[in-house]
Amino acid sequence: EAGVAQSPRYKIIEKRQSVAFWCNPISGHATLYWYQQILGQGPKLLIQFQNNGVVDDSQLPKDRFSAERLKGVDSTLKIQPAKLEDSAVYLCASSLGGRNTEAFFGQGTRLTVV
Amino acid sequence: KQEVTQIPAALSVPEGENLVLNCSFTDSAIYNLQWFRQDPGKGLTSLLLIQSSQREQTSGRLNASLDKSSGRSTLYIAASQPGDSATYLCAVRGAYSGAGSYQLTFGKGTKLSVIP
């Protein structure tokens, strides 16, 4: 079974530039999450989708971050403009849906803002 | 607001030892708890999922327990091997932002080093 796919694996940009990350969840998984993991910290939820609708984006900095899930499958997360403090690993996860299901994570995208 | 704490932050043991990693959480209204492993520069690999109605789960040399009422979970690793060296993360799932928001709240992890 193919896992959660993310690209790119690494990205270096200058502050004030924009960047986009892509995620392809496990086939059939209705729920998709984006997490931000700053070095030395646990992952923090940015946004949760159920199919192509947003369930929770309460911790998403909406002035610079945006996300969409196309046709309830792939998702993109965008940062515009980037700040130094956005340097982190961005993790995508998916699950079948519902409160009892297991979450599976991708390899992540490491973003460095200089 | 749910908070998850993992102790210790780092642990170094000789190969072959049995060890226990601890996780505590402040809000006992959880649906389940998941233990993950994270290798340097990699994503998270799910190790064990314990539903709120369960007391423990086992997979190979790993055994995870859950005491929901006291807000605690432990991950027991038997006969540790150098390949077990990684960061282990505990996460609890609850509906903290309304119905359908089954988000995972993570601890900061325990960095395990198994010395050959």
PDB file of C-alpha atoms in Angstrom, chain A residues 9-10 33 35 37 40-43 45 48 55-56 58-59 91 98-103 105-108 110, chain B residues 31-32 34 36 38 41-44 46-49 51 89 93 97 99-108:
ATOM      1  CA  ARG A   9      11.530  17.099   0.416  1.00  0.00           C
ATOM      2  CA  TYR A  10      13.582  20.237   0.974  1.00  0.00           C
ATOM      3  CA  TYR A  33      -3.986  17.047   8.027  1.00  0.00           C
ATOM      4  CA  TYR A  35       1.205  19.837  10.689  1.00  0.00           C
ATOM      5  CA  GLN A  37       7.078  20.786  13.340  1.00  0.00           C
ATOM      6  CA  GLY A  40      12.877  20.223  18.974  1.00  0.00           C
ATOM      7  CA  GLN A  41       9.082  20.446  19.207  1.00  0.00           C
ATOM      8  CA  GLY A  42       6.207  18.096  18.564  1.00  0.00           C
ATOM      9  CA  PRO A  43       4.099  18.632  15.439  1.00  0.00           C
ATOM     10  CA  LEU A  45      -1.833  21.066  13.641  1.00  0.00           C
ATOM     11  CA  GLN A  48      -7.635  19.508   8.909  1.00  0.00           C
ATOM     12  CA  VAL A  55     -12.901  21.021   9.549  1.00  0.00           C
ATOM     13  CA  ASP A  56     -10.363  22.883  11.669  1.00  0.00           C
ATOM     14  CA  SER A  58      -8.023  27.490  14.055  1.00  0.00           C
ATOM     15  CA  GLN A  59      -4.220  27.387  14.309  1.00  0.00           C
ATOM     16  CA  LEU A  91       4.088  17.174   7.641  1.00  0.00           C
ATOM     17  CA  GLY A  98     -13.660   9.427  12.191  1.00  0.00           C
ATOM     18  CA  ARG A  99     -12.325   9.665  15.676  1.00  0.00           C
ATOM     19  CA  ASN A 100     -11.036   6.109  16.067  1.00  0.00           C
ATOM     20  CA  THR A 101      -8.871   5.821  12.993  1.00  0.00           C
ATOM     21  CA  GLU A 102      -5.096   5.778  12.773  1.00  0.00           C
ATOM     22  CA  ALA A 103      -3.160   8.664  11.217  1.00  0.00           C
ATOM     23  CA  PHE A 105       2.302  10.610   8.006  1.00  0.00           C
ATOM     24  CA  GLY A 106       4.394  11.486   4.981  1.00  0.00           C
ATOM     25  CA  GLN A 107       8.147  12.147   4.974  1.00  0.00           C
ATOM     26  CA  GLY A 108       7.654  15.871   5.376  1.00  0.00           C
ATOM     27  CA  ARG A 110      11.886  20.728   5.407  1.00  0.00           C
TER      28      ARG A 110
ATOM     29  CA  TYR B  31     -10.633   9.166  21.748  1.00  0.00           C
ATOM     30  CA  ASN B  32      -7.306   7.384  21.408  1.00  0.00           C
ATOM     31  CA  GLN B  34      -0.914   6.974  19.228  1.00  0.00           C
ATOM     32  CA  PHE B  36       5.098   7.340  16.746  1.00  0.00           C
ATOM     33  CA  GLN B  38      10.674   9.660  14.056  1.00  0.00           C
ATOM     34  CA  GLY B  41      15.142  14.013   8.811  1.00  0.00           C
ATOM     35  CA  LYS B  42      12.187  11.665   8.346  1.00  0.00           C
ATOM     36  CA  GLY B  43       8.465  11.717   8.852  1.00  0.00           C
ATOM     37  CA  LEU B  44       6.531   9.920  11.582  1.00  0.00           C
ATOM     38  CA  SER B  46       3.000   4.927  13.552  1.00  0.00           C
ATOM     39  CA  LEU B  47       3.935   2.277  16.118  1.00  0.00           C
ATOM     40  CA  LEU B  48       0.810   1.636  18.155  1.00  0.00           C
ATOM     41  CA  LEU B  49      -2.731   3.000  18.422  1.00  0.00           C
ATOM     42  CA  GLN B  51      -8.369   3.315  21.719  1.00  0.00           C
ATOM     43  CA  LEU B  89       6.433  10.838  20.062  1.00  0.00           C
ATOM     44  CA  ARG B  93      -6.680  12.509  19.718  1.00  0.00           C
ATOM     45  CA  SER B  97     -12.111  22.505  18.084  1.00  0.00           C
ATOM     46  CA  ALA B  99     -17.340  18.269  16.192  1.00  0.00           C
ATOM     47  CA  GLY B 100     -15.332  16.382  13.599  1.00  0.00           C
ATOM     48  CA  SER B 101     -12.052  18.012  14.591  1.00  0.00           C
ATOM     49  CA  TYR B 102     -10.198  14.833  15.538  1.00  0.00           C
ATOM     50  CA  GLN B 103      -6.814  16.417  15.824  1.00  0.00           C
ATOM     51  CA  LEU B 104      -3.718  14.871  17.339  1.00  0.00           C
ATOM     52  CA  THR B 105      -1.918  16.816  20.058  1.00  0.00           C
ATOM     53  CA  PHE B 106       1.722  15.839  20.364  1.00  0.00           C
ATOM     54  CA  GLY B 107       4.336  15.830  23.063  1.00  0.00           C
ATOM     55  CA  LYS B 108       7.875  17.009  22.322  1.00  0.00           C
TER      56      LYS B 108
END
